[in-house]
């Protein structure tokens, strides 16, 4: 598991090994932190599918054999997604099977056995179609992040839609949207000034309104806000900052977008930077860029919650 060190920050704009923005720390190849899967953006934003769609596709992807064949039962997937098997009509088994049907119809899977709500099934994963879909956008999720989210437990949750798969869906959305600069610099960027201007031009951050994000992934704004707090303050996977509310020309208050950043920077099997200083710097750079769109955009640090 990655340890978040708030003191680890690359303060200068020093070129590394004549072509990199950051020094690279190799992740342990035998650990989950060095392995990852892709989730196509088309699945993340397909609100016609069940909200467990990213969790179900993740299960299928990581359990594929060398021949891309997977053996499973519906209760296996329900339990892995944090639910309890329910064989009643429109229960968790039915909903999970319906989501798998949609993935089959969409081209991701081919059934090799008859469908069943309880017995073993066999499917073949269509890797060619999967990789083709990823060319239109994807979220790279490391397996230790996936494990952390799926093992997360919170007592006394009254919101039935706030569950592990909804958290995973939201995280996948942010992982896709939060831009990450490639570590290797273009030849014309390989100077201190080039690095500085590049960071200012393309910060590792994303901004969006809670209501718009909720609509795009198909969950309520209230649930999304709770999930964002979990991702930031309990799982420590993202960092956020909200802006001051401003008044428009009609003297009405307007809520400006929230800025989101990753809690650390990884690339392939390397850790590049970690800690709140890294994330806050990227957020501040994004806030500066947003002033071109929203005049006097300013982060309201009083809205940060204490961990």
mmCIF file of N, CA, C and O in Angstrom, residues 219-253:
data_model
loop_
_atom_site.group_PDB
_atom_site.id
_atom_site.type_symbol
_atom_site.label_atom_id
_atom_site.label_comp_id
_atom_site.label_asym_id
_atom_site.label_seq_id
_atom_site.Cartn_x
_atom_site.Cartn_y
_atom_site.Cartn_z
ATOM 1 N N UNK A 219 -25.921 8.887 -10.179
ATOM 2 C CA UNK A 219 -26.223 8.787 -8.756
ATOM 3 C C UNK A 219 -26.673 10.161 -8.271
ATOM 4 O O UNK A 219 -26.504 11.154 -8.974
ATOM 5 N N UNK A 220 -27.240 10.237 -7.073
ATOM 6 C CA UNK A 220 -27.749 11.510 -6.580
ATOM 7 C C UNK A 220 -26.600 12.410 -6.120
ATOM 8 O O UNK A 220 -25.534 11.933 -5.733
ATOM 9 N N UNK A 221 -26.831 13.711 -6.149
ATOM 10 C CA UNK A 221 -25.818 14.673 -5.706
ATOM 11 C C UNK A 221 -25.478 14.470 -4.231
ATOM 12 O O UNK A 221 -24.320 14.605 -3.819
ATOM 13 N N UNK A 222 -26.478 14.139 -3.437
ATOM 14 C CA UNK A 222 -26.260 13.919 -2.003
ATOM 15 C C UNK A 222 -25.339 12.725 -1.769
ATOM 16 O O UNK A 222 -24.400 12.786 -0.964
ATOM 17 N N UNK A 223 -25.619 11.633 -2.479
ATOM 18 C CA UNK A 223 -24.771 10.441 -2.350
ATOM 19 C C UNK A 223 -23.362 10.730 -2.855
ATOM 20 O O UNK A 223 -22.371 10.333 -2.230
ATOM 21 N N UNK A 224 -23.254 11.442 -3.972
ATOM 22 C CA UNK A 224 -21.948 11.775 -4.530
ATOM 23 C C UNK A 224 -21.122 12.589 -3.544
ATOM 24 O O UNK A 224 -19.923 12.327 -3.364
ATOM 25 N N UNK A 225 -21.718 13.550 -2.895
ATOM 26 C CA UNK A 225 -20.990 14.372 -1.923
ATOM 27 C C UNK A 225 -20.440 13.520 -0.786
ATOM 28 O O UNK A 225 -19.309 13.724 -0.333
ATOM 29 N N UNK A 226 -21.230 12.548 -0.332
ATOM 30 C CA UNK A 226 -20.763 11.649 0.732
ATOM 31 C C UNK A 226 -19.602 10.785 0.240
ATOM 32 O O UNK A 226 -18.629 10.544 0.976
ATOM 33 N N UNK A 227 -19.701 10.317 -0.994
ATOM 34 C CA UNK A 227 -18.646 9.472 -1.553
ATOM 35 C C UNK A 227 -17.346 10.263 -1.712
ATOM 36 O O UNK A 227 -16.258 9.753 -1.429
ATOM 37 N N UNK A 228 -17.454 11.507 -2.149
ATOM 38 C CA UNK A 228 -16.264 12.347 -2.296
ATOM 39 C C UNK A 228 -15.558 12.493 -0.957
ATOM 40 O O UNK A 228 -14.322 12.410 -0.871
ATOM 41 N N UNK A 229 -16.326 12.688 0.123
ATOM 42 C CA UNK A 229 -15.720 12.784 1.456
ATOM 43 C C UNK A 229 -15.017 11.484 1.837
ATOM 44 O O UNK A 229 -13.933 11.499 2.429
ATOM 45 N N UNK A 230 -15.626 10.343 1.509
ATOM 46 C CA UNK A 230 -15.006 9.046 1.814
ATOM 47 C C UNK A 230 -13.700 8.883 1.036
ATOM 48 O O UNK A 230 -12.666 8.479 1.588
ATOM 49 N N UNK A 231 -13.727 9.208 -0.257
ATOM 50 C CA UNK A 231 -12.529 9.080 -1.097
ATOM 51 C C UNK A 231 -11.400 9.988 -0.612
ATOM 52 O O UNK A 231 -10.227 9.625 -0.697
ATOM 53 N N UNK A 232 -11.769 11.148 -0.100
ATOM 54 C CA UNK A 232 -10.735 12.094 0.328
ATOM 55 C C UNK A 232 -10.266 11.856 1.761
ATOM 56 O O UNK A 232 -9.054 11.748 2.008
ATOM 57 N N UNK A 233 -11.190 11.772 2.705
ATOM 58 C CA UNK A 233 -10.809 11.797 4.112
ATOM 59 C C UNK A 233 -10.631 10.422 4.743
ATOM 60 O O UNK A 233 -9.929 10.300 5.754
ATOM 61 N N UNK A 234 -11.246 9.384 4.168
ATOM 62 C CA UNK A 234 -11.115 8.054 4.752
ATOM 63 C C UNK A 234 -10.199 7.149 3.920
ATOM 64 O O UNK A 234 -9.343 6.463 4.464
ATOM 65 N N UNK A 235 -10.382 7.156 2.613
ATOM 66 C CA UNK A 235 -9.548 6.309 1.753
ATOM 67 C C UNK A 235 -8.297 7.027 1.260
ATOM 68 O O UNK A 235 -7.356 6.384 0.802
ATOM 69 N N UNK A 236 -8.289 8.361 1.319
ATOM 70 C CA UNK A 236 -7.137 9.181 0.939
ATOM 71 C C UNK A 236 -6.659 8.888 -0.488
ATOM 72 O O UNK A 236 -5.473 8.726 -0.747
ATOM 73 N N UNK A 237 -7.623 8.850 -1.402
ATOM 74 C CA UNK A 237 -7.315 8.595 -2.803
ATOM 75 C C UNK A 237 -7.386 9.858 -3.657
ATOM 76 O O UNK A 237 -6.784 9.905 -4.734
ATOM 77 N N UNK A 238 -8.149 10.844 -3.210
ATOM 78 C CA UNK A 238 -8.241 12.111 -3.928
ATOM 79 C C UNK A 238 -8.107 13.268 -2.949
ATOM 80 O O UNK A 238 -8.171 13.068 -1.727
ATOM 81 N N UNK A 239 -7.923 14.456 -3.484
ATOM 82 C CA UNK A 239 -7.899 15.689 -2.688
ATOM 83 C C UNK A 239 -8.796 16.689 -3.416
ATOM 84 O O UNK A 239 -8.809 16.731 -4.653
ATOM 85 N N UNK A 240 -9.564 17.469 -2.664
ATOM 86 C CA UNK A 240 -10.473 18.427 -3.289
ATOM 87 C C UNK A 240 -10.331 19.811 -2.667
ATOM 88 O O UNK A 240 -9.800 19.961 -1.568
ATOM 89 N N UNK A 241 -10.815 20.803 -3.383
ATOM 90 C CA UNK A 241 -10.966 22.155 -2.847
ATOM 91 C C UNK A 241 -12.188 22.785 -3.487
ATOM 92 O O UNK A 241 -12.421 22.626 -4.691
ATOM 93 N N UNK A 242 -12.950 23.479 -2.689
ATOM 94 C CA UNK A 242 -14.140 24.157 -3.181
ATOM 95 C C UNK A 242 -13.888 25.661 -3.194
ATOM 96 O O UNK A 242 -13.095 26.187 -2.411
ATOM 97 N N UNK A 243 -14.590 26.331 -4.083
ATOM 98 C CA UNK A 243 -14.414 27.772 -4.236
ATOM 99 C C UNK A 243 -15.398 28.541 -3.367
ATOM 100 O O UNK A 243 -16.385 27.993 -2.877
ATOM 101 N N UNK A 244 -15.105 29.824 -3.171
ATOM 102 C CA UNK A 244 -16.068 30.711 -2.541
ATOM 103 C C UNK A 244 -17.303 30.830 -3.434
ATOM 104 O O UNK A 244 -17.195 30.795 -4.663
ATOM 105 N N UNK A 245 -18.457 30.979 -2.818
ATOM 106 C CA UNK A 245 -19.664 31.283 -3.590
ATOM 107 C C UNK A 245 -19.601 32.742 -4.008
ATOM 108 O O UNK A 245 -19.114 33.593 -3.267
ATOM 109 N N UNK A 246 -20.103 33.031 -5.187
ATOM 110 C CA UNK A 246 -20.086 34.404 -5.675
ATOM 111 C C UNK A 246 -21.496 34.826 -6.072
ATOM 112 O O UNK A 246 -22.373 33.987 -6.257
ATOM 113 N N UNK A 247 -21.708 36.121 -6.173
ATOM 114 C CA UNK A 247 -22.991 36.643 -6.611
ATOM 115 C C UNK A 247 -22.933 36.995 -8.088
ATOM 116 O O UNK A 247 -21.940 37.536 -8.565
ATOM 117 N N UNK A 248 -24.011 36.677 -8.792
ATOM 118 C CA UNK A 248 -24.073 37.025 -10.210
ATOM 119 C C UNK A 248 -24.640 38.429 -10.379
ATOM 120 O O UNK A 248 -24.857 39.161 -9.402
ATOM 121 N N UNK A 249 -24.904 38.792 -11.624
ATOM 122 C CA UNK A 249 -25.370 40.151 -11.900
ATOM 123 C C UNK A 249 -26.746 40.442 -11.299
ATOM 124 O O UNK A 249 -27.142 41.608 -11.141
ATOM 125 N N UNK A 250 -27.490 39.370 -10.942
ATOM 126 C CA UNK A 250 -28.799 39.541 -10.319
ATOM 127 C C UNK A 250 -28.726 39.467 -8.795
ATOM 128 O O UNK A 250 -29.741 39.303 -8.116
ATOM 129 N N UNK A 251 -27.503 39.562 -8.287
ATOM 130 C CA UNK A 251 -27.254 39.526 -6.843
ATOM 131 C C UNK A 251 -27.656 38.185 -6.226
ATOM 132 O O UNK A 251 -28.032 38.097 -5.057
ATOM 133 N N UNK A 252 -27.570 37.106 -7.038
ATOM 134 C CA UNK A 252 -27.876 35.764 -6.564
ATOM 135 C C UNK A 252 -26.569 34.998 -6.374
ATOM 136 O O UNK A 252 -25.640 35.124 -7.171
ATOM 137 N N UNK A 253 -26.523 34.181 -5.320
ATOM 138 C CA UNK A 253 -25.315 33.411 -5.072
ATOM 139 C C UNK A 253 -25.173 32.286 -6.101
ATOM 140 O O UNK A 253 -26.151 31.660 -6.503
#
